[in-house]
Short mmCIF file of C-alpha atoms in Angstrom, two decimals:
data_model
loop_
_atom_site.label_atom_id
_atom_site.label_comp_id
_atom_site.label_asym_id
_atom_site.label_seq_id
_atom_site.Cartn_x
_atom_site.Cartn_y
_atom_site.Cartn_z
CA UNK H 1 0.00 0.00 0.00
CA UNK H 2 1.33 3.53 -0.70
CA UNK H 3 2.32 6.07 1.60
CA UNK H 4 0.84 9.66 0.71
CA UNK H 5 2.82 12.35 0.71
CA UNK H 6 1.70 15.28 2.42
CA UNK H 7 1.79 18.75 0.67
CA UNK H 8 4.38 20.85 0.71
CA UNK H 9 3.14 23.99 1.64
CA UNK H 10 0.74 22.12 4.65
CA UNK H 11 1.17 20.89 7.91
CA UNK H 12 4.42 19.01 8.36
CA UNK H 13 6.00 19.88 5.17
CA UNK H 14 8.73 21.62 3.95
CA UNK H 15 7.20 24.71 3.07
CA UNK H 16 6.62 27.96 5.36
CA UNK H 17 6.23 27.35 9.05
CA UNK H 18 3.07 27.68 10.49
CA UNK H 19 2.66 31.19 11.78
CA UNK H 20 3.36 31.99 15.73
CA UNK H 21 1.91 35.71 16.04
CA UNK H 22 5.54 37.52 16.03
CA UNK H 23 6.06 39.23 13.06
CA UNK H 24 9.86 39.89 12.25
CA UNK H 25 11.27 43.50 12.22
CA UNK H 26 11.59 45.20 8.52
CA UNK H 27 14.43 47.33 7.70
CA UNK H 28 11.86 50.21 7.81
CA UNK H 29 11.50 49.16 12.22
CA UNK H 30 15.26 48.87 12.52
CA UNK H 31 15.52 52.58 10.51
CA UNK H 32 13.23 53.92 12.88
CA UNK H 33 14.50 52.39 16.13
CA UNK H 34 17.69 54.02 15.32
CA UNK H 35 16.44 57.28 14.62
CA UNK H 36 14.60 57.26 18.34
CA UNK H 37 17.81 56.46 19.97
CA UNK H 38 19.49 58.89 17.89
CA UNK H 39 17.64 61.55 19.11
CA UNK H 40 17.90 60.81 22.63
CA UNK H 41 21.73 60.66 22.74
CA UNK H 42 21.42 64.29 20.81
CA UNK H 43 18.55 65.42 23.77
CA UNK H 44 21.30 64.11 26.40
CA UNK H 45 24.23 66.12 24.76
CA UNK H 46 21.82 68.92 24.29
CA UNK H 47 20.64 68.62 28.42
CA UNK H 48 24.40 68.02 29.46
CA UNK H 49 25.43 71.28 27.76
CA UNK H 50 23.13 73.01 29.42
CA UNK H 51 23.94 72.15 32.65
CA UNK H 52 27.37 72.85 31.89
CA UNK H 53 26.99 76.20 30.81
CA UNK H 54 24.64 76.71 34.09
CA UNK H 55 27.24 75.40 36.14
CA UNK H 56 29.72 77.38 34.61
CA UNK H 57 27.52 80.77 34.95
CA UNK H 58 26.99 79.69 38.75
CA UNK H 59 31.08 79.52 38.90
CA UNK H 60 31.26 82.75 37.03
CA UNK H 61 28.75 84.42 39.60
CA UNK H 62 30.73 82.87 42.59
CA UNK H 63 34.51 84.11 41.26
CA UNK H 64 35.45 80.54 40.12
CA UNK H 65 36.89 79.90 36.50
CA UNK H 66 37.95 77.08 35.49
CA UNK H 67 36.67 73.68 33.79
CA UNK H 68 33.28 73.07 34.72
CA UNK H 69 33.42 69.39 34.66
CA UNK H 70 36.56 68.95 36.62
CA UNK H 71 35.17 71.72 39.35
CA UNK H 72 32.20 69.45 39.80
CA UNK H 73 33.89 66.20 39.94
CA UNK H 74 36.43 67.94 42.63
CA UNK H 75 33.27 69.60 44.70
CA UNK H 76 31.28 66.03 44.74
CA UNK H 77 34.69 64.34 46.48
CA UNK H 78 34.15 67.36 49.15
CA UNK H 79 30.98 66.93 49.95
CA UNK H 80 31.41 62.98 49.49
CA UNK H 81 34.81 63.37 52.22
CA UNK H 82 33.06 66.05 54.46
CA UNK H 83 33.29 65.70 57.91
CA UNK H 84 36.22 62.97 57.52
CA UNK H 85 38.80 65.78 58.67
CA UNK H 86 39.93 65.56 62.23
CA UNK H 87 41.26 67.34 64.91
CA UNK H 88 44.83 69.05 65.06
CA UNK H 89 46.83 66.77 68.34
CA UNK H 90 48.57 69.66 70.95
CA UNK H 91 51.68 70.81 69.58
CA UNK H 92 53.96 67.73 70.73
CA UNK H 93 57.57 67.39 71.17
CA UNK H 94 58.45 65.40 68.46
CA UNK H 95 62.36 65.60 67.25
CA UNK H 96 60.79 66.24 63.29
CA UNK H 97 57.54 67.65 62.51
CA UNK H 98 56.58 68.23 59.20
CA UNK H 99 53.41 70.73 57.91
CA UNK H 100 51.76 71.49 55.13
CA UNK H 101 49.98 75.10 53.80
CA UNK H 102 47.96 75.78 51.05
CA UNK H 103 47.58 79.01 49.42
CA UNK H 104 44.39 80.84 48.09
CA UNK H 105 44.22 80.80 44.25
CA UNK H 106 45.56 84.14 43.25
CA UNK H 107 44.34 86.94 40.79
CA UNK H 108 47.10 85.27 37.88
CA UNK H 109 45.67 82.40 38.27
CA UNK H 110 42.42 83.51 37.79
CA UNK H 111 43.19 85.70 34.82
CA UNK H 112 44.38 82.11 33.51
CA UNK H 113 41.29 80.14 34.01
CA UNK H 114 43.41 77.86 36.55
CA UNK H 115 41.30 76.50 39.73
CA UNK H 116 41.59 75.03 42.69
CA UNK H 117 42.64 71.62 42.38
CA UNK H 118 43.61 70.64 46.01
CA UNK H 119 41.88 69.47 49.12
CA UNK H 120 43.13 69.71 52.79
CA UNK H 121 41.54 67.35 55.10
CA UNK H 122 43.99 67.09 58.08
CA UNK H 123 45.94 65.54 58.35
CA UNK H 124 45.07 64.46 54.75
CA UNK H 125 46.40 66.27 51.31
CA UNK H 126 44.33 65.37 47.84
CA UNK H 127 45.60 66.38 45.26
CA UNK H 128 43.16 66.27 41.96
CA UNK H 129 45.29 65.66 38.94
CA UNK H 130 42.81 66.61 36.02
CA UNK H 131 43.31 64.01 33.58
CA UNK H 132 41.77 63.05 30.31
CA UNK H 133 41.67 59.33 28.78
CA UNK H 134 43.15 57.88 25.60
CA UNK H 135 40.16 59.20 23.98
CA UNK H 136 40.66 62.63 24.63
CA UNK H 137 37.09 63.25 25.38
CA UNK H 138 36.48 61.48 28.99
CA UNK H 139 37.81 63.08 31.46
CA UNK H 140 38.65 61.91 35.25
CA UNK H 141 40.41 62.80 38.46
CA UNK H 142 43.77 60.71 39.22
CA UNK H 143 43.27 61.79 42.93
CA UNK H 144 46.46 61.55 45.36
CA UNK H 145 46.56 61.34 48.91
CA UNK H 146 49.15 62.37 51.48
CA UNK H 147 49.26 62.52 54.87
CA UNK H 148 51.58 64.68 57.52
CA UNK H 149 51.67 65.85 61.06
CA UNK H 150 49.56 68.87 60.32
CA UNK H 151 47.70 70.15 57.22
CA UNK H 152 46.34 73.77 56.82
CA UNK H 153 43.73 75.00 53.94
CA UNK H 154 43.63 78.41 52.70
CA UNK H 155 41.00 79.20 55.26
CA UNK H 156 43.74 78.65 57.92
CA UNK H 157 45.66 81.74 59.68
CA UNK H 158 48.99 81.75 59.92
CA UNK H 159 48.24 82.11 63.81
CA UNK H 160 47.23 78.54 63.43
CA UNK H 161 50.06 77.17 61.29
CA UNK H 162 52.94 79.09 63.96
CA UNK H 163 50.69 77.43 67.23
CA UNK H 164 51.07 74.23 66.09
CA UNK H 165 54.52 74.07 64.08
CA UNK H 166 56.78 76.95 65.39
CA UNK H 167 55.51 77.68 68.62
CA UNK H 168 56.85 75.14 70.51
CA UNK H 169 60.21 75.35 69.44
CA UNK H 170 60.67 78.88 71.61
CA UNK H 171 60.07 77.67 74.92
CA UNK H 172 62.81 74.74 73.68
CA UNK H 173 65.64 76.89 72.85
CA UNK H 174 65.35 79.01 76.38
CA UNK H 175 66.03 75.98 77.89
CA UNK H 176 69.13 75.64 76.22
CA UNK H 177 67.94 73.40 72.79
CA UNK H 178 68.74 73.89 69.05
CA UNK H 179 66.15 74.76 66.56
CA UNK H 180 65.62 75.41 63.12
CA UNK H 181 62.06 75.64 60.53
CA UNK H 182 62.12 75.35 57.05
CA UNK H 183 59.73 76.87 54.26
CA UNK H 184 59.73 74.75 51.25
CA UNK H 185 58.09 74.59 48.40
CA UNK H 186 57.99 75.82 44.61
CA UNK H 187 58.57 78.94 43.70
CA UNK H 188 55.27 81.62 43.95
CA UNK H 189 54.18 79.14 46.99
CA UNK H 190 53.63 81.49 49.81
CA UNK H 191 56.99 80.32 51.90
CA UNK H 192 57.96 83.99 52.01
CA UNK H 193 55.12 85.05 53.08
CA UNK H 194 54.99 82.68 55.63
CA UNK H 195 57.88 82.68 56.49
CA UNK H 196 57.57 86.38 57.61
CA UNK H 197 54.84 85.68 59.41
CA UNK H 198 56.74 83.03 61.54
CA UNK H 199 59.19 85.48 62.67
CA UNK H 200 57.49 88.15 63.17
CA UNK H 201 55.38 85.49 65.44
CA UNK H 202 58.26 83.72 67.04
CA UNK H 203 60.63 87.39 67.97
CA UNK H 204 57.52 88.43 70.01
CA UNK H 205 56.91 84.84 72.15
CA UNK H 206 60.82 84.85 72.31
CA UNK H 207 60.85 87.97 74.87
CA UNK H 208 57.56 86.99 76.30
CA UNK H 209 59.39 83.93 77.35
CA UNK H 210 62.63 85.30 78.59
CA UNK H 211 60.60 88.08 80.69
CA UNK H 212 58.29 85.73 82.35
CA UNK H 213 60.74 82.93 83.16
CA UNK H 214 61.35 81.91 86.42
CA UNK H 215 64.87 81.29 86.12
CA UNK H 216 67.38 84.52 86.34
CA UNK H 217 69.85 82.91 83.95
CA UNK H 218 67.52 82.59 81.84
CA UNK H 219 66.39 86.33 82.29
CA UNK H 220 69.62 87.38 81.87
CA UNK H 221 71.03 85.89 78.77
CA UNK H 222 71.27 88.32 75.37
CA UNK H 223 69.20 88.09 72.51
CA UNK H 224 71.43 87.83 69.21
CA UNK H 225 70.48 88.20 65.31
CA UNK H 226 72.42 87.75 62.07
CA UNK H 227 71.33 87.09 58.80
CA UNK H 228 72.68 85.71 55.49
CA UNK H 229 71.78 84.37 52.41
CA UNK H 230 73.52 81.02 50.51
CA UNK H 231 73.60 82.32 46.84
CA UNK H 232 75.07 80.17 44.08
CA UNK H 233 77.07 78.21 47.01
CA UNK H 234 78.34 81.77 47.90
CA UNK H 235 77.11 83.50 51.43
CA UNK H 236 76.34 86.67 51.97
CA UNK H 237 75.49 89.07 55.26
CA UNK H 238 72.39 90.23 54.46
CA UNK H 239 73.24 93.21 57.30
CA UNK H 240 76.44 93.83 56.16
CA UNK H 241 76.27 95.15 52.90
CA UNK H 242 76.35 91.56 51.24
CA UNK H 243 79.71 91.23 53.18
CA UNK H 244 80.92 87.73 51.46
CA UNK H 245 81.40 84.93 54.06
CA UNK H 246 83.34 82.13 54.36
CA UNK H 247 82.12 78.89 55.68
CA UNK H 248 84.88 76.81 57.57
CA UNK H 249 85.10 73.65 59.66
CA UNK H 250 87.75 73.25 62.42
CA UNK H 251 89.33 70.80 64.00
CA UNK H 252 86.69 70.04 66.58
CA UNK H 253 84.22 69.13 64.11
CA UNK H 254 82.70 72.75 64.56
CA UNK H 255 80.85 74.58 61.35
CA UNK H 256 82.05 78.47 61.77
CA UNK H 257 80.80 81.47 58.99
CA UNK H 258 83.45 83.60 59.25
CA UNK H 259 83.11 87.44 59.19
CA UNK H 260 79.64 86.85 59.93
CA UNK H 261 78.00 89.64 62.26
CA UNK H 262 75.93 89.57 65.14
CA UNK H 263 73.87 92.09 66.86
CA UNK H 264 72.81 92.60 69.66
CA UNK H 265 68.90 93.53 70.50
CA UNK H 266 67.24 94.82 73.53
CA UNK H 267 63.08 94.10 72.44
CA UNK H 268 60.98 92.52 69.56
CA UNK H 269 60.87 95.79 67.74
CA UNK H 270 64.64 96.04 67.27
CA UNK H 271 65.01 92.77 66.21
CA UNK H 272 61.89 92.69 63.87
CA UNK H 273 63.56 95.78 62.30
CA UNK H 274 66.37 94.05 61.19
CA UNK H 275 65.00 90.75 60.50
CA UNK H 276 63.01 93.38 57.43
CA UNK H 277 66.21 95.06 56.58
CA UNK H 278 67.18 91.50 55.79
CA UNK H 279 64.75 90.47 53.98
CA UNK H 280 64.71 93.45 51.50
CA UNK H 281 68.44 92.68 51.16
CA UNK H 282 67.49 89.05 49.49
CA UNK H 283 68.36 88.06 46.22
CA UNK H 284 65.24 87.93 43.66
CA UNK H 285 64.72 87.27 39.92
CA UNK H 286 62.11 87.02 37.52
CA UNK H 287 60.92 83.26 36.35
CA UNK H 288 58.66 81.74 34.51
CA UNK H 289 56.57 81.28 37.71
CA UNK H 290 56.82 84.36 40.00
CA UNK H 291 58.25 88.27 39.17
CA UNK H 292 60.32 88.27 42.04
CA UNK H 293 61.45 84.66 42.95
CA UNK H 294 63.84 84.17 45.56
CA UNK H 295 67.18 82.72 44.01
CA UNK H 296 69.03 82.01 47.64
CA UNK H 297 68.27 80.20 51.00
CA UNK H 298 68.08 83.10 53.38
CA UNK H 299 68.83 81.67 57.36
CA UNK H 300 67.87 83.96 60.49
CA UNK H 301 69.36 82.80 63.32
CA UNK H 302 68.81 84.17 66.26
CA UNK H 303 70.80 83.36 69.60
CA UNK H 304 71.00 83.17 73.41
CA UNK H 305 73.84 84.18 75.06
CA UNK H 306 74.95 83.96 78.25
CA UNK H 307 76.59 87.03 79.62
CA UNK H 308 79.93 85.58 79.37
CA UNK H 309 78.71 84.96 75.96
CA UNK H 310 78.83 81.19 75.66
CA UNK H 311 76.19 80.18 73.16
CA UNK H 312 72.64 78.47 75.73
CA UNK H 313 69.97 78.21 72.74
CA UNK H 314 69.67 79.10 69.16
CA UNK H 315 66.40 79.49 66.44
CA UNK H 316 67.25 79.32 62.79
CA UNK H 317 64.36 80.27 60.31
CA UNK H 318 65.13 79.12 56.99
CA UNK H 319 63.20 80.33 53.71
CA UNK H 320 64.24 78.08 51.37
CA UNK H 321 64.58 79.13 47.54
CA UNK H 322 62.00 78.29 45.84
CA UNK H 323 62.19 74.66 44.07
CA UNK H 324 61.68 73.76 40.28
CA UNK H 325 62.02 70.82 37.68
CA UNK H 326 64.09 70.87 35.13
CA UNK H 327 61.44 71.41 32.03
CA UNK H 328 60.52 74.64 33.71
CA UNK H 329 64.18 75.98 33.54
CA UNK H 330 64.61 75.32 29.34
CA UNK H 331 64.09 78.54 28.52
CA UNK H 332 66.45 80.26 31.86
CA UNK H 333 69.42 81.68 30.68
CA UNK H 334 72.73 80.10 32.13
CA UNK H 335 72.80 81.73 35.47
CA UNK H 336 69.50 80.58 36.18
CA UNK H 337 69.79 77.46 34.95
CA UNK H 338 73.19 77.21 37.70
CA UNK H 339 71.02 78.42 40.42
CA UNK H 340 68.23 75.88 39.56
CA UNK H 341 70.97 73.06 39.83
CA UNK H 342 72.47 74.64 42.98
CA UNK H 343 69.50 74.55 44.54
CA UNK H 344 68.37 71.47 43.78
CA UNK H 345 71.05 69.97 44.86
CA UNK H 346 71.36 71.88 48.39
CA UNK H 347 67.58 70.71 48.65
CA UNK H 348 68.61 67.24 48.33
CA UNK H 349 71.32 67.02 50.63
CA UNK H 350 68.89 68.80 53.18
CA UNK H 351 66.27 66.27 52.63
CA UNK H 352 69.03 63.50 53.73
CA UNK H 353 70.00 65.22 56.70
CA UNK H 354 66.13 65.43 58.09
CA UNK H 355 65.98 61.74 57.21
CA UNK H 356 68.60 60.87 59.28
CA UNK H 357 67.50 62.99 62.39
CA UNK H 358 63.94 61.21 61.67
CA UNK H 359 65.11 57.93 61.96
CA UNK H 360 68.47 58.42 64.74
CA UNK H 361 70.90 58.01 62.08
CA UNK H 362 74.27 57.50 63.38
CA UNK H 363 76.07 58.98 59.94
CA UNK H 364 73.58 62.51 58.89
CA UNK H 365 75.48 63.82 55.47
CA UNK H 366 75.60 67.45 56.52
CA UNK H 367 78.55 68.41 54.25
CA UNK H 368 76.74 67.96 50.97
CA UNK H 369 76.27 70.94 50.14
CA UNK H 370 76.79 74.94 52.10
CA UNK H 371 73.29 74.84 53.34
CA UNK H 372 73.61 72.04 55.47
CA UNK H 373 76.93 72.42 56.87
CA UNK H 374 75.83 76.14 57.71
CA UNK H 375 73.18 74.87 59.87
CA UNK H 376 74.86 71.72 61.55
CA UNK H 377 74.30 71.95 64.59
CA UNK H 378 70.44 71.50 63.57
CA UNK H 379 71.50 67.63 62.36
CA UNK H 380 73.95 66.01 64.16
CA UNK H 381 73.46 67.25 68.17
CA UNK H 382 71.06 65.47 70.24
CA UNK H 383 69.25 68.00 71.71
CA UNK H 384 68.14 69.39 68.42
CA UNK H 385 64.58 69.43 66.67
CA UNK H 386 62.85 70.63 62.99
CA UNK H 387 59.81 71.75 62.08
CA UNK H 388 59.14 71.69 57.83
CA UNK H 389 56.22 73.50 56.11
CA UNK H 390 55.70 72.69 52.59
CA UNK H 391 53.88 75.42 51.15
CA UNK H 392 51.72 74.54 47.78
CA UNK H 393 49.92 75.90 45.27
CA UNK H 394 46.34 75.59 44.63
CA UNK H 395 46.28 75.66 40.83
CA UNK H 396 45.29 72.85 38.74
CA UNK H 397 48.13 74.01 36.72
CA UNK H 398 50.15 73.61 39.12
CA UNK H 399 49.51 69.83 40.45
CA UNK H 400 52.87 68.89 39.01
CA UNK H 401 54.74 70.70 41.27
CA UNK H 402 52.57 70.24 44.30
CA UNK H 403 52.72 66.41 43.93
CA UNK H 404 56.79 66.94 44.17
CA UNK H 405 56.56 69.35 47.09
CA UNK H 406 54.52 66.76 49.44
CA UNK H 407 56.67 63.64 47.39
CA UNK H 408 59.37 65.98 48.75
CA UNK H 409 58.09 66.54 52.67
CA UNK H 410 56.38 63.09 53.10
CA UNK H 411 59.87 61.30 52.08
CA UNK H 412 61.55 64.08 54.64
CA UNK H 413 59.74 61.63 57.50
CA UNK H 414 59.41 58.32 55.57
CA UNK H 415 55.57 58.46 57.25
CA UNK H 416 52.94 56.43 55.70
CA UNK H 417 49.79 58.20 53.91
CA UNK H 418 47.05 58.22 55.99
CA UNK H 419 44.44 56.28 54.40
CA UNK H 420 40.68 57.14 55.20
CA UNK H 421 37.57 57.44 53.42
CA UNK H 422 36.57 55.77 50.17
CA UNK H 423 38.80 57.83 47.79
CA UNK H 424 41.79 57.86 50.40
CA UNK H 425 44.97 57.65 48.55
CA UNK H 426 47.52 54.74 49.01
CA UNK H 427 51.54 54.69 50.62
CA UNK H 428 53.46 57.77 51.63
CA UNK H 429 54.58 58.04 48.10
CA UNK H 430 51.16 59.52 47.17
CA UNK H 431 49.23 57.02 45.86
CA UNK H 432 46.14 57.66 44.59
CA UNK H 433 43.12 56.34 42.13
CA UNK H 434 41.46 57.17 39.81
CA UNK H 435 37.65 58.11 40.91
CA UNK H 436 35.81 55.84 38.53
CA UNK H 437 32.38 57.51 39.21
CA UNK H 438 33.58 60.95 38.57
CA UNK H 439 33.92 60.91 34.49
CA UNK H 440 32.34 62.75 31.93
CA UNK H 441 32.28 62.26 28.24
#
């Protein structure tokens, strides 16, 4: 008997598959589909432009140029770290302590769109490195975290930064200790300006000590100033007439700048007045970064005396020259380009001989270089201490040489970053990453 064959076109044959009620996309539903999605991704552009110029009309209103997208990104980590910033510890007696300042964002920078691209939350520094990716369209913040015995904002005083950094050094020298605080940073920082501030500050709590101590030794020793500048490895009295001096080592061991003078002061106001004369005596030129930069380490001491006049206490307040990389000096003529490499180099050998007070060396490398065998007895007696503030700049513009700076101070202590929050940066070597939320296309 024969089999029959169904059709093909019916049930069970080869022909087209019964329907099941979904009917397959044309080209004209795929043409459309990509039209509707087309036009959102031009209504998002179009709504993210807006709010960018908005924000950016807000920041104009407020005094704050800059990127818009970056600003944003930089104000959500604030408001995502607020409240993690603690409380400054009493001014201890530690042998090194190290501090860091940040400036306000000045009128250049303004005039040059630049904003501010770093956060202090003590004892935490962020920097924001504003970054773009491969693309060059997406942009993100390679944040940066350090962290240091004390950290000041630009909302801080310099009453606050001398209380907790300077301050306790004067009551240590009366009693018969060596001191010395350094103002680092790059040049157009604020360590002059700080640094002026800190004397001014430490000449008046000086005599307030010695007049209200309860020991008449101590009421009777004599208050002596000199001042001098290290220029080009060269030094210089700064109340001499620029009197050359010669730095010399004797047999003892003992660092002596010969035909340096000393004089004598009776109150704050004398020795304020030539602490001024000695700073308008400084040695200045004109970079890239700053008018009037200051090309030399200029070193106040100021000592006690006994009336015999054997030395009982001395203060040394340093302001370093002003720090720079080597791309930033290409276009420095020769002499500059010497006194960039001279200072470097000074501000290396200094860096060494903190390290090895920090950690009890038994060997500290003071004769590196004139700055540090000038101010010896800082490193190598036992009854000495330092204080460090790294000033910085604000400017995004600037991150470069603010990452260097606190490189620079947190290698000083070999401390570890303090990690804290959930964009806290990594080991004392700034480590930071990149906040993965905070992108825009």
């Amino acid at each position: 008997m024969r089999r029959q064959t169904p059709p093909a076109n019916g049930p069970g044959g080869r022909g087209t598959p019964p329907s099941s009620g979904a009917r397959k996309p044309s080209t004209l539903d795929n043409i459309q589909k990509l039209e509707r999605e087309r036009e959102q991704r031009r209504k998002q552009i179009s709504d993210r432009r807006e709010n960018k110029a908005s924000e950016e009309r807000k920041n104009q209103d407020a005094g704050i140029v800059g990127d818009a997208d970056f600003i944003k990104m930089i104000r959500a980590f604030r408001a995502q770290n607020e409240g993690t910033e603690q409380a400054h510890a009493n001014p201890g007696t530690q042998k090194v302590c190290i501090t860091v300042r940040k400036r306000p964002i000045n009128s250049k920078e303004v005039r040059k769109k630049d904003h501010d691209s770093v956060t202090c939350l003590h004892p935490r520094v962020v920097v924001h490195d504003c970054k773009l990716r491969v693309d060059g369209i997406t942009k993100y913040l390679n944040n940066q975290s350090f962290a240091f015995d004390h950290t000041f904002g630009d909302n801080n005083s310099t009453d606050e930064v001398y209380f907790y950094t300077v301050q306790p050094l004067v009551p240590y020298i009366c009693a018969g200790g060596r001191a010395t605080c350094f103002a680092y940073g790059q040049t157009g920082s604020g360590k002059t300006y700080t640094m002026m501030g800190i004397q001014e500050r430490a000449v008046q709590d000086l005599f307030a000590e010695l007049d209200n101590s309860a020991d008449p030794q101590v009421r009777d020793l004599e208050v002596l100033v000199s001042f001098f500048e290290i220029y080009g490895g060269r030094c210089q009295d700064l109340l001499n007439d620029r009197h050359r001096l010669q730095v010399r080592e004797d047999g003892k061991g003992e660092v002596h700048v010969s035909g340096l003078e000393e004089f004598a002061v009776q109150n704050a106001d004398e020795l304020l007045e030539l602490v001024e004369r000695g700073n308008r005596s400084r040695t200045t030129q004109k970079t890239e970064a700053n008018d009037t930069s200051s090309r030399s380490h200029a070193i106040c001491q100021i000592a006690l005396r006994s009336p015999r006049g054997r030395l009982h206490g001395k203060l040394c307040l340093v302001d370093l020259a002003g720090s720079e990389r080597g791309n930033d000096t290409k276009s420095h003529n020769r002499q500059l380009r010497t006194e960039s490499a001279e200072i470097n180099k000074s501000l290396l050998a200094l860096k060494e001989c903190i390290r090895g007070i920090a950690s009890n060396s038994v060997h500290v490398p003071f004769r590196a270089s004139k700055l540090t065998m000038v101010l010896r007895d800082s490193f190598v007696r036992p009854n000495s201490r330092v204080a460090m503030i790294a000033c910085c700049s604000p400017a995004m513009s600037s991150s470069d040489h603010t990452i260097n700076t606190l490189r620079y101070a947190d290698r000083v202590k070999e401390r570890d970053a303090y990690a804290h929050g959930p964009n806290g940066g990594g080991g004392g070597g700034g480590g930071g990453g990149e906040d993965g939320d905070a992108m825009f296309r």
